Coordinates of C-alpha atoms in Angstrom, one line a residue:
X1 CA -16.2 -49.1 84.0
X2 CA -16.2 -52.0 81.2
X3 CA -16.0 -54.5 83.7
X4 CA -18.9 -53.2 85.8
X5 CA -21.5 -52.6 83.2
X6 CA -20.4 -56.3 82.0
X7 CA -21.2 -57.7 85.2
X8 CA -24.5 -55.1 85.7
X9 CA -25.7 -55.1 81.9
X10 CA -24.4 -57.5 80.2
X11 CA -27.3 -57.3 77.5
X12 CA -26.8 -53.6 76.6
X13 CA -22.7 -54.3 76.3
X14 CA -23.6 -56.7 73.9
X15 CA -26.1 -54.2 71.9
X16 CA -23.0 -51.5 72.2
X17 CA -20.1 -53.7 71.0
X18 CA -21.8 -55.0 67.9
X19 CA -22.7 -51.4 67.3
X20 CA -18.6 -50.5 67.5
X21 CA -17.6 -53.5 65.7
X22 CA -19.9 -52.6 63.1
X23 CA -17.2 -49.5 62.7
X24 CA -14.3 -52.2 61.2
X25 CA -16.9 -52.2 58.1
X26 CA -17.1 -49.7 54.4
X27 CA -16.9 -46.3 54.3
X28 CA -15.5 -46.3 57.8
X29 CA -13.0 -49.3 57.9
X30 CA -11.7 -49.2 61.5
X31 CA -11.3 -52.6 61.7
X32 CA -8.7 -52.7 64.8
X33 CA -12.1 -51.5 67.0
X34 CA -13.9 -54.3 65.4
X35 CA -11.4 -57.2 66.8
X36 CA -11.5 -56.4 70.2
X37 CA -15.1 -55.4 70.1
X38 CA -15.7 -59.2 69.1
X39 CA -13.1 -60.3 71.9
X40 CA -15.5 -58.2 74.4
X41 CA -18.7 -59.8 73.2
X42 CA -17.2 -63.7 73.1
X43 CA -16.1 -63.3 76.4
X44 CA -19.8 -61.8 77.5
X45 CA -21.5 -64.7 75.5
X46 CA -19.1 -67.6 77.0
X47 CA -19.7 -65.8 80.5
X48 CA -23.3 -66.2 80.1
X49 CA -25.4 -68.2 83.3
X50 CA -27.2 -70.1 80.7
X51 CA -28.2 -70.7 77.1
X52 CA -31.2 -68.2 76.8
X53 CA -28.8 -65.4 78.2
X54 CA -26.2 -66.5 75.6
X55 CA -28.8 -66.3 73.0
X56 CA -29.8 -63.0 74.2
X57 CA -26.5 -61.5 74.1
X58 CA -25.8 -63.0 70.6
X59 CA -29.1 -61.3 69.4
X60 CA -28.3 -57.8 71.0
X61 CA -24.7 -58.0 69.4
X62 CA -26.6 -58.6 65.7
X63 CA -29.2 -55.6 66.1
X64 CA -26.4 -53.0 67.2
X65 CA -24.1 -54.4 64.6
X66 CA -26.7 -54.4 61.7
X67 CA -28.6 -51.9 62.4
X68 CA -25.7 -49.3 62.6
X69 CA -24.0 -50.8 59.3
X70 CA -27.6 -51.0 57.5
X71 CA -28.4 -47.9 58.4
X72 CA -28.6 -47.0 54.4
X73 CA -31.5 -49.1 54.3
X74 CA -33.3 -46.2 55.2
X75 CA -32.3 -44.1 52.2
X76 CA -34.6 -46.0 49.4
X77 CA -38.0 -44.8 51.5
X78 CA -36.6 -40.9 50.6
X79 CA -37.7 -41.9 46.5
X80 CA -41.0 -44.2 47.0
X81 CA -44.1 -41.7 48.0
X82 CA -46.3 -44.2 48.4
X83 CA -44.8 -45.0 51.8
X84 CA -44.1 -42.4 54.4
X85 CA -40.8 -41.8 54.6
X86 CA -40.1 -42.4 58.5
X87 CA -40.8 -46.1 57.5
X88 CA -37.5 -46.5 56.4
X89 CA -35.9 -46.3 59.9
X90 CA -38.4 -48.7 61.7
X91 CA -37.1 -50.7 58.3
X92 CA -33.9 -50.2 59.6
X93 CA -34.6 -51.4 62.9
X94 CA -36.9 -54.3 61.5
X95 CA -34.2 -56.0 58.8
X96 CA -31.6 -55.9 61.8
X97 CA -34.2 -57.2 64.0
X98 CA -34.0 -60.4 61.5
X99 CA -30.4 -60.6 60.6
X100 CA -29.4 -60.7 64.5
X101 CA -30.9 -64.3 64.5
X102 CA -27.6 -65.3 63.1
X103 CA -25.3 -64.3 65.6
X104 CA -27.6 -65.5 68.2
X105 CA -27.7 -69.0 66.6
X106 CA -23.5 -68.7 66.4
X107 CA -23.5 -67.6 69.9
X108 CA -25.5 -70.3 71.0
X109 CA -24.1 -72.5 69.6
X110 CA -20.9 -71.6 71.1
X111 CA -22.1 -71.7 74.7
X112 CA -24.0 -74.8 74.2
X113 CA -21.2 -76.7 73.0
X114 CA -17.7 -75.0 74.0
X115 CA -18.9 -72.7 77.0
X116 CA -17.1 -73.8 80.7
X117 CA -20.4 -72.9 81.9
X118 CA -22.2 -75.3 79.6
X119 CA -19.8 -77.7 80.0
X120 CA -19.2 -78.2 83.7
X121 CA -15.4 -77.6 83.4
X122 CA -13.6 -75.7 86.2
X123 CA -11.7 -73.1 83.5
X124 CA -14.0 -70.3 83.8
X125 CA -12.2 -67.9 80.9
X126 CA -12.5 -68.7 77.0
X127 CA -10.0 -71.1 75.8
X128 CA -8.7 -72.2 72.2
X129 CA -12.0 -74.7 71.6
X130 CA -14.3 -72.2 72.5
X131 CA -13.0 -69.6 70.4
X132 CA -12.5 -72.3 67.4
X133 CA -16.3 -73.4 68.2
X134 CA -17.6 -70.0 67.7
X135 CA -15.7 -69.4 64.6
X136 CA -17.2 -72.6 62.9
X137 CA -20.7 -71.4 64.4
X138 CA -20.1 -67.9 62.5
X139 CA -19.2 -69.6 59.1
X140 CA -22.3 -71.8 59.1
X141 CA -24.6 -69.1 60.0
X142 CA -23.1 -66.5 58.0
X143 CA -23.7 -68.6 55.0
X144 CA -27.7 -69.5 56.6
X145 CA -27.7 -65.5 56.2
X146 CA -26.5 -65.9 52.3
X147 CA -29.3 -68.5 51.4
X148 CA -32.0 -68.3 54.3
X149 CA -35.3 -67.0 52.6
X150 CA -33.2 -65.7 49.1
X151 CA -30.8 -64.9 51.5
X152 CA -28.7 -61.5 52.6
X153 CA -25.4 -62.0 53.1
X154 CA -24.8 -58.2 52.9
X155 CA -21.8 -56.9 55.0
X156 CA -19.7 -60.4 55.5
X157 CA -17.4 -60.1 58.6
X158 CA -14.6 -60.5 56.2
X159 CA -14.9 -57.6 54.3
X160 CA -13.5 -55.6 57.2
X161 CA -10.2 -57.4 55.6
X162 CA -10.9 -55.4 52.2
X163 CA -9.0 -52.4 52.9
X164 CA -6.0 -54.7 54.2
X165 CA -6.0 -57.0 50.9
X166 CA -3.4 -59.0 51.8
X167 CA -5.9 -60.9 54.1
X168 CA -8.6 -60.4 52.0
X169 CA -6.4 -62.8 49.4
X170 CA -7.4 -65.6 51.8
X171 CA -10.5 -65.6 50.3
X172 CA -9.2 -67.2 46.9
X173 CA -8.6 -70.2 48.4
X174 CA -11.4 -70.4 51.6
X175 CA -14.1 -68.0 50.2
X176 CA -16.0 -65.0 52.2
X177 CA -17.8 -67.1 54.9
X178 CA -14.5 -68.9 55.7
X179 CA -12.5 -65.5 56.3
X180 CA -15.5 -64.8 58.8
X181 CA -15.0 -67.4 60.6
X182 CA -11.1 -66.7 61.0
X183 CA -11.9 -62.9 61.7
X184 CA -13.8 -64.4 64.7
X185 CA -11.0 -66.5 65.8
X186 CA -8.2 -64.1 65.1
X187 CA -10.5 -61.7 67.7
X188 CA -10.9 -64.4 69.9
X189 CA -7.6 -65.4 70.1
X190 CA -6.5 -61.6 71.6
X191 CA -8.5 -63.9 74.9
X192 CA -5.8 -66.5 75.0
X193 CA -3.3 -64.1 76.5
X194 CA -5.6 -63.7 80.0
X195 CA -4.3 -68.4 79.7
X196 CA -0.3 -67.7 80.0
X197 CA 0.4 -70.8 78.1
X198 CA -1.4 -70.3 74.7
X199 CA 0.3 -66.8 75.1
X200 CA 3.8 -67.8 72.9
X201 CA 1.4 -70.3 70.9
X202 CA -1.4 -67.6 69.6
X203 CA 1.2 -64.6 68.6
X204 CA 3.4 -66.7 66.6
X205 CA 0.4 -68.1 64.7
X206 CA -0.9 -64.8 64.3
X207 CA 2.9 -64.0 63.1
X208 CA 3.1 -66.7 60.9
X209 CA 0.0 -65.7 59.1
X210 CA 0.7 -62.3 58.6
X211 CA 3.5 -63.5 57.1
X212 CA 1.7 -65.6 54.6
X213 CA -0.7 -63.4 53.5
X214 CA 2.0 -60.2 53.2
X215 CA 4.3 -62.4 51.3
X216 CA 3.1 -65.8 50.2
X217 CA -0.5 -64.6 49.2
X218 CA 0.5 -61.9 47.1
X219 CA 0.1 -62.2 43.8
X220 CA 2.2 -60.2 40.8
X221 CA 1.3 -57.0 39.2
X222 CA -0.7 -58.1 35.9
X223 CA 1.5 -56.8 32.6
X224 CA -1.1 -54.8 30.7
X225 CA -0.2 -54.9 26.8
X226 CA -1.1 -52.0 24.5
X227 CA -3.1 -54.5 22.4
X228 CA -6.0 -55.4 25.1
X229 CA -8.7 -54.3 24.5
X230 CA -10.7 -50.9 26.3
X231 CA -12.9 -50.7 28.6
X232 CA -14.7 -47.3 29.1
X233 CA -17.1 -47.0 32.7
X234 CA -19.4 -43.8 32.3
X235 CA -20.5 -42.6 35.7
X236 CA -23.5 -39.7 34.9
X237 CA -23.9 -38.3 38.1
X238 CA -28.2 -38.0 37.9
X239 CA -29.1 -38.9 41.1
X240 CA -32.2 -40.9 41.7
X241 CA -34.7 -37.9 42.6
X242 CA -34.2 -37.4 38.6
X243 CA -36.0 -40.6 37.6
X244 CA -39.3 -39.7 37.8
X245 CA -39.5 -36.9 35.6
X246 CA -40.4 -37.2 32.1
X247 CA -37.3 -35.2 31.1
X248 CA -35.1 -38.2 33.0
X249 CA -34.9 -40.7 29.6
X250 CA -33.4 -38.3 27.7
X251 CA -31.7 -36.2 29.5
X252 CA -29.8 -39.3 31.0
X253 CA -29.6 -40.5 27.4
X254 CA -27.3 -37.5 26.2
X255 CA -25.5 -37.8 29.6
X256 CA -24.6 -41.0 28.2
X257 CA -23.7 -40.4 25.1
X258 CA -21.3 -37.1 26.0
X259 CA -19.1 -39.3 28.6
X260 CA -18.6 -42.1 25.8
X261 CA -15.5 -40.6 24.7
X262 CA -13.9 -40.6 20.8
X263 CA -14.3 -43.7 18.9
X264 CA -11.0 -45.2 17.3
X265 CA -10.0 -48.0 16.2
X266 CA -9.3 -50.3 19.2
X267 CA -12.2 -51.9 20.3
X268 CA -13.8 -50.1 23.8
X269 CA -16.1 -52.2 25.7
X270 CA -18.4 -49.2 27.1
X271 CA -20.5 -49.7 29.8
X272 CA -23.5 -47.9 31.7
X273 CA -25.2 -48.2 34.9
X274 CA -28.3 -50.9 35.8
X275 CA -31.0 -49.1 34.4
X276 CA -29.3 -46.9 32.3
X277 CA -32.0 -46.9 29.0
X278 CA -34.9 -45.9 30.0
X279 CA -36.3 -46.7 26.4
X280 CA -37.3 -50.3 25.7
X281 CA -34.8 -51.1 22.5
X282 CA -36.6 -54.5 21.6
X283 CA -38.6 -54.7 18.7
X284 CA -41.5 -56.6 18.9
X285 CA -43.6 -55.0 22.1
X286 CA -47.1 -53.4 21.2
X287 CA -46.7 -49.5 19.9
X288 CA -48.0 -48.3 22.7
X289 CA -45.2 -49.3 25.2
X290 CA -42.6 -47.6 23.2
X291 CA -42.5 -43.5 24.1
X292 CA -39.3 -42.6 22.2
X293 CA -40.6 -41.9 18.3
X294 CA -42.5 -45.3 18.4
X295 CA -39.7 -47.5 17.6
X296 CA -36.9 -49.1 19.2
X297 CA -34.6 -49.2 16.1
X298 CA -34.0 -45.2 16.5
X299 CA -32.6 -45.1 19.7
X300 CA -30.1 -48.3 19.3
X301 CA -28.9 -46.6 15.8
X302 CA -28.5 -43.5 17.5
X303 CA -26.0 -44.9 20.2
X304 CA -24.9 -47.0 17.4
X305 CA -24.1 -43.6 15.7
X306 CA -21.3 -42.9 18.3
X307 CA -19.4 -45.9 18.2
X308 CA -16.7 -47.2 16.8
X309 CA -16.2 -49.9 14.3
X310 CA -14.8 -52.7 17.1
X311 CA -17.0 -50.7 20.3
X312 CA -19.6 -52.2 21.8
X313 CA -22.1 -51.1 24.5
X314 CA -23.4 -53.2 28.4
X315 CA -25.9 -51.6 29.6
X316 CA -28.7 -51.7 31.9
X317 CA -32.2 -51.3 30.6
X318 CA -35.5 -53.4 31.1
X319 CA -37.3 -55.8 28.8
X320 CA -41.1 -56.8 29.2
X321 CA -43.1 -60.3 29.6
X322 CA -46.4 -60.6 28.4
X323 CA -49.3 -63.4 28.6
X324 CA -51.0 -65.2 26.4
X325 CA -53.6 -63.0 26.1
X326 CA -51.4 -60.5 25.0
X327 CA -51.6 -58.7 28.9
X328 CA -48.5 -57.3 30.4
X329 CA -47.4 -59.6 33.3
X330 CA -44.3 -58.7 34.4
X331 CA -40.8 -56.7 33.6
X332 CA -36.9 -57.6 33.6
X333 CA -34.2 -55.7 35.2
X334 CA -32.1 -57.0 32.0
X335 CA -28.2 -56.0 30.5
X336 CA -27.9 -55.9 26.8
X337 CA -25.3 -55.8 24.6
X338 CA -25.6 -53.8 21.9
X339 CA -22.9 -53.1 18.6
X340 CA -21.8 -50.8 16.0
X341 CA -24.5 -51.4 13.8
X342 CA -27.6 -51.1 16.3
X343 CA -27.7 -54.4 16.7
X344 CA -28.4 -56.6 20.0
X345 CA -25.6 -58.9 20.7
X346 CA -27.0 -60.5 23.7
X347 CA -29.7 -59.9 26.6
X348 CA -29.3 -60.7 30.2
X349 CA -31.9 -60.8 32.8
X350 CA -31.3 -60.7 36.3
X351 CA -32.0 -63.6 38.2
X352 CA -31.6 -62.7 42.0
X353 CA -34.0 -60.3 42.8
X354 CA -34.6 -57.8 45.6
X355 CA -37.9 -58.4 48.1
X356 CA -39.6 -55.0 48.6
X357 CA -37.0 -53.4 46.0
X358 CA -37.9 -55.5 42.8
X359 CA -41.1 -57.5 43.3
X360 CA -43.6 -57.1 46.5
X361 CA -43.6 -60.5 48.5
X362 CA -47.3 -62.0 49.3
X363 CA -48.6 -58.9 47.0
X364 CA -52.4 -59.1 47.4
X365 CA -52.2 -59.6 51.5
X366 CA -49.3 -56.4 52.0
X367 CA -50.9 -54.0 49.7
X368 CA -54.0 -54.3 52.1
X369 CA -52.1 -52.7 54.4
X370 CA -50.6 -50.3 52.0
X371 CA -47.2 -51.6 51.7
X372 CA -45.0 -50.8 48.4
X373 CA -42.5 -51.8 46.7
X374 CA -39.4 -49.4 47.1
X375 CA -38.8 -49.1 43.1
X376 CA -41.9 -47.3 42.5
X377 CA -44.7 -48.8 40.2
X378 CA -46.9 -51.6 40.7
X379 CA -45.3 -54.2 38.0
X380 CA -42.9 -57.3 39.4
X381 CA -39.9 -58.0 37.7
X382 CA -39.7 -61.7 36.5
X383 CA -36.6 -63.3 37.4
X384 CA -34.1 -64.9 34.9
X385 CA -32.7 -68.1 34.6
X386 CA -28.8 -67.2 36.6
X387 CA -25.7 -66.7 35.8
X388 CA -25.0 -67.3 32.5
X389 CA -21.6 -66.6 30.4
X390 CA -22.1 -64.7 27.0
X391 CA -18.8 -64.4 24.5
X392 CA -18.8 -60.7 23.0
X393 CA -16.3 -60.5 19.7
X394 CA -13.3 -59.3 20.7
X395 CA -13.8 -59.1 24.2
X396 CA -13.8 -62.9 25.4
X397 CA -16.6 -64.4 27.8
X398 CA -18.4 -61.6 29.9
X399 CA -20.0 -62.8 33.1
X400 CA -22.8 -60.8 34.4
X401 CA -24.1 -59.9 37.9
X402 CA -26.6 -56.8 38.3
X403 CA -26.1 -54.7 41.3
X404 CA -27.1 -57.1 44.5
X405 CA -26.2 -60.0 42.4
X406 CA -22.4 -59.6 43.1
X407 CA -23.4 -60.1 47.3
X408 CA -23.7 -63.7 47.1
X409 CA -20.8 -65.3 47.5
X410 CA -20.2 -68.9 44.8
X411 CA -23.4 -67.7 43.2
X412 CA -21.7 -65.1 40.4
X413 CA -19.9 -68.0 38.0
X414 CA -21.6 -69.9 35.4
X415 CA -20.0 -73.2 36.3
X416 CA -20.8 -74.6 32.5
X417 CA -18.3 -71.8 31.3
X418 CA -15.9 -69.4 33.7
X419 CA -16.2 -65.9 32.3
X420 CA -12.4 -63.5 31.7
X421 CA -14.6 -60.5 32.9
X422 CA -17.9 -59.5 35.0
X423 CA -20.3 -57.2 34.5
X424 CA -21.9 -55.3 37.6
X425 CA -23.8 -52.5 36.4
X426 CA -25.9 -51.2 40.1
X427 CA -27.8 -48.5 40.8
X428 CA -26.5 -47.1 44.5
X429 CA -28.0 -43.7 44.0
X430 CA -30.4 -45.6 46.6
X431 CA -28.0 -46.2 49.2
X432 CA -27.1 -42.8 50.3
X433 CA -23.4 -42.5 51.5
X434 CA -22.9 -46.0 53.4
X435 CA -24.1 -48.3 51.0
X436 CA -22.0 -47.8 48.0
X437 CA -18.6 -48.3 49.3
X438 CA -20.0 -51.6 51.4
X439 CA -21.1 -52.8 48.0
X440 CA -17.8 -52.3 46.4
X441 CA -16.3 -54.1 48.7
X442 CA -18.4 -57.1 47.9
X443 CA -17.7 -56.8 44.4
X444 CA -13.7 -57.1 46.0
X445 CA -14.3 -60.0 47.6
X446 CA -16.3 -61.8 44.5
X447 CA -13.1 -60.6 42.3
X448 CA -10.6 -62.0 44.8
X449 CA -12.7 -65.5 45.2
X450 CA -13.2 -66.1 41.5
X451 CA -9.7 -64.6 40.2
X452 CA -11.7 -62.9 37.7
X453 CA -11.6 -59.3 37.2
X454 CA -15.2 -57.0 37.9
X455 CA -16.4 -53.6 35.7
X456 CA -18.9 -52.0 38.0
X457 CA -20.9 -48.6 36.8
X458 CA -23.2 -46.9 38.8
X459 CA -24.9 -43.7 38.2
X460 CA -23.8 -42.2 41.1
X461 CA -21.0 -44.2 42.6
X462 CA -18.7 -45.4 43.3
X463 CA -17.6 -46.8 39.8
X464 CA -14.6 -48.7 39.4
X465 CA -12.5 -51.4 37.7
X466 CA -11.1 -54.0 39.9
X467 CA -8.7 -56.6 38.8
X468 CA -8.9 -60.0 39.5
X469 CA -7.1 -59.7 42.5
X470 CA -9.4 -57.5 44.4
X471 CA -7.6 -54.5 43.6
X472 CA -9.0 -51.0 42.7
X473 CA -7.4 -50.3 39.7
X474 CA -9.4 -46.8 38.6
X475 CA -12.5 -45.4 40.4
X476 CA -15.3 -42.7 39.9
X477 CA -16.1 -41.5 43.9
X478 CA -19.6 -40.8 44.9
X479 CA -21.2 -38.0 43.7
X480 CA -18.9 -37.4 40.6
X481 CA -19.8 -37.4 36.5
X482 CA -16.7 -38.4 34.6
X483 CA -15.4 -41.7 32.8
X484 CA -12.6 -44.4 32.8
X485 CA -10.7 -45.9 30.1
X486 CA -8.6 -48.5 30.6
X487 CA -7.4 -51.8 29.0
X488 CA -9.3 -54.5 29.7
X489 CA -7.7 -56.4 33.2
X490 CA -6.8 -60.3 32.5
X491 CA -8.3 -63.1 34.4
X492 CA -6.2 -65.4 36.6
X493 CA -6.5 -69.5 36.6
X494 CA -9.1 -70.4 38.4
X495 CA -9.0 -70.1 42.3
X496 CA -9.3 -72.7 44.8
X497 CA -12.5 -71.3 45.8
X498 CA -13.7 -71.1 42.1
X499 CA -13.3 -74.8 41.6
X500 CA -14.8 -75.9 45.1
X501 CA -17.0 -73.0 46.0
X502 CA -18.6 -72.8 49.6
X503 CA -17.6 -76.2 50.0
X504 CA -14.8 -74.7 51.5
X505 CA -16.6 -73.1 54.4
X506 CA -17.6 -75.8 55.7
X507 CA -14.1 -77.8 55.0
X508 CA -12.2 -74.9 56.9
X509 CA -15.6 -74.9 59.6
X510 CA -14.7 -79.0 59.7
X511 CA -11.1 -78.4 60.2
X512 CA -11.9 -75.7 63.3
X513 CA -13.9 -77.8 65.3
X514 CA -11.7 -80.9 64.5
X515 CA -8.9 -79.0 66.4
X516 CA -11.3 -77.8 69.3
X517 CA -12.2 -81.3 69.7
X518 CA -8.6 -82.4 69.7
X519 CA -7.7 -79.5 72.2
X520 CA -10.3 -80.4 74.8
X521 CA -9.3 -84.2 74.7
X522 CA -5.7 -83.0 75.6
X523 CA -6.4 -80.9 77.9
X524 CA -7.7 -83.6 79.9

């Protein structure tokens, strides 16, 4: 039956298979569908009569793939009134629409340069140089997705590997994009047995790698010593349907506060969600913006009130930006650090914002057609300046990255000082049940590329502490209230991929078509 709907409707099968591959992905993690689902689809795509038919296929293969593993996307529309809420599954259908374009191109690309159709050769079934072609397509165009238009590299191939972290480890020496790429040729590769003689050649590479990443790649158990210091992750459980009631500051405030444990005498780094104050706690801002007892200074001395002499507090909150005239022009989606004596250690603004989530793009043309941004209200946030490293007392150099931040791949580090530690505070009470255990997995890769270990909180879910080798050491699943405490985990030496970043893609894209050049001149 596979065979005759690939010879009748090729196009569909396409739309179908990325739609199962898409299964290999968070929450549901079936990546053994996803491998052979890839294997279907290069074989439809090098099969193809010409290049727009190869493009076509490509295309199909994206919108099933994204628009079944974005189906989330949808979720956000359920909070913003402004917009009908059916909108959010033509979004759905619209986003995948766009992010399709980069399969097509690595499909094209594939057939244009590697196909037997394409090529005039008499072999008429993939080979080795098309399936290494296709894999260097994938890591160029998966890393187009990461920086195209502020980019949206959300749901890499390679975090299908997550769950299986000994091949996730590749990723501290080739990065995210790279571990694509292979994903695509390890699928490809289950071709070569339909060629008898790359048969012996493909399984004992395959072997051979297993190998290596089961034994080779795996790094040691980190010793934790009584003397490192805490850190405490405080999951409230107020969903995001509570936000907009005037009750919500408070009430999430004293949420807060009774998670945040005893104090004592070992220092606890405590952190809360993005977003978590809903108070402005800089001085300095007209009277009338502050609606907590007029003044800042109250509500840092009354978290101040339940810490302990060493604690200190990350948390999400927003800071605003005003003109010269004294107007309110914009808002930040900020982290600030905030100690013992109410004071603010440092401030953080996030710099890579959301289109549609966190500022409106071309404001004045979609409003006419009464477009909104999903985060209700009509003030843009102003991005900040990037990722920047800030040393706390006692608790070394904290990195941060707010909630989508943590996606891009070689975009979390300052590279004028590596942080021990990374901040994610997020908000995935948006995301409904899909979204939160794909963006964990993210935050995975970016502590397996980096070395450095990640503290994300979340309001909802899923919380966790993940060490700096990708591994969940404590988490707080969706839909939960409750808090972890543990000691802080230790950075490793920097990674490969730290020091070189995506650099590496396209050194290990280089490297694949190098050998599919090599194998076509031999083989003739």
């Amino acid at each position: 039956m596979l065979a005759r709907t690939a010879q009748a409707r090729p196009a569909l099968l396409s739309f179908l298979l990325g739609a199962v591959a898409a299964t290999g992905l968070p929450p549901l993690d079936l990546w053994p569908v996803t491998l052979p689902c890839l294997a279907a689809w290069m074989w439809l795509v090098h099969d193809a009569p010409g290049l727009k038919p190869a493009l076509l296929r490509g295309w199909l293969f994206g919108v099933g793939h994204f628009a079944l593993a974005l189906n989330w996307l949808q979720h956000p529309f359920i909070y913003q009134d402004a917009m009908p809420h059916w909108l959010g599954y033509l979004g759905v259908v619209l986003i995948a629409i766009y992010v399709a374009l980069y399969p097509m191109l690595a499909a094209g690309l594939a057939w244009r340069f590697a196909s037997s159709r394409s090529t005039g050769d008499a072999v008429t079934r993939p080979g080795p140089g098309y399936i290494l072609v296709f894999g260097a397509a994938w890591i160029v165009t998966e890393w187009l997705r990461g920086t195209m238009l502020t980019g949206f590299p959300w749901n890499p191939l390679g975090a299908i590997w997550v769950p299986t972290i000994g091949i996730a480890w590749l990723a501290k020496w080739i990065g995210t994009y790279a571990l694509s790429g292979l994903t695509v040729v390890l699928a490809g590769a289950l071709l070569l047995p339909f060629r008898l003689r790359w048969a012996v050649p493909a399984f004992l590479a395959a072997g051979l790698a297993a190998v290596f990443c089961v034994l080779v790649a795996a790094p040691p158990r980190q010793i934790v010593r009584a003397t490192d210091p805490l850190v405490r992750i405080v999951q409230t459980n107020l969903g995001e349907e509570e936000r907009p009631t005037p009750d919500y500051p408070e009430n999430n405030l004293r949420a807060l506060e009774a998670l945040g444990g005893a104090p004592g005498t070992h220092p606890r780094l405590i952190v809360w969600p993005e977003g978590a104050l809903r108070f402005l706690v800089e001085d300095g801002y007209p009277p009338n913006y502050y609606y907590y007892r007029g003044a800042p200074l109250a509500i840092r001395h009354r978290i101040a009130a339940a810490l302990g002499p060493n604690d200190l507090v990350l948390t999400g909150g927003n800071a605003l930006q005003f003109d010269a005239l004294g107007e309110l022009k914009a808002g930040t989606n900020s982290i600030f650090a905030l100690d013992a004596a109410g004071g603010i250690r440092a401030r953080y603004d996030k710099a890579h914002l959301v289109p549609f989530g966190e500022y409106l793009p071309l404001r004045p043309l979609l409003t006419m057609f009464g477009l909104q941004r999903l985060v209700p209200g009509d003030l843009d946030f102003a991005a900040g300046p990037g990722p920047r490293t800030t040393a706390l007392p006692g608790f070394g150099r904290i990195g941060m990255a707010v909630c989508y931040e943590i996606i891009f791949s070689g975009q979390v580090i300052d590279p004028a000082q590596r942080p021990s530690l990374i901040f994610n505070p997020s908000n995935d009470a948006w995301f409904g049940n899909w979204g939160p255990p794909q963006h964990l997995a993210q935050a995975r890769l970016r502590a397996i590329e980096e070395g450095v270990p990640i503290i994300r909180s979340t309001p909802t879910g899923i919380s966790a502490v993940i060490d700096a080798d990708g591994r969940l050491l404590a988490t707080i699943p969706l839909h939960m209230a409750g808090a972890i405490e543990l000691p802080l985990p230790a950075a490793h030496a920097p990674t490969l991929f730290s020091r070189l970043g995506n650099w590496m893609a396209l050194i290990v894209a280089g490297a694949m078509l190098f050998f599919a050049v090599a194998i076509r001149r031999a083989a003739r």
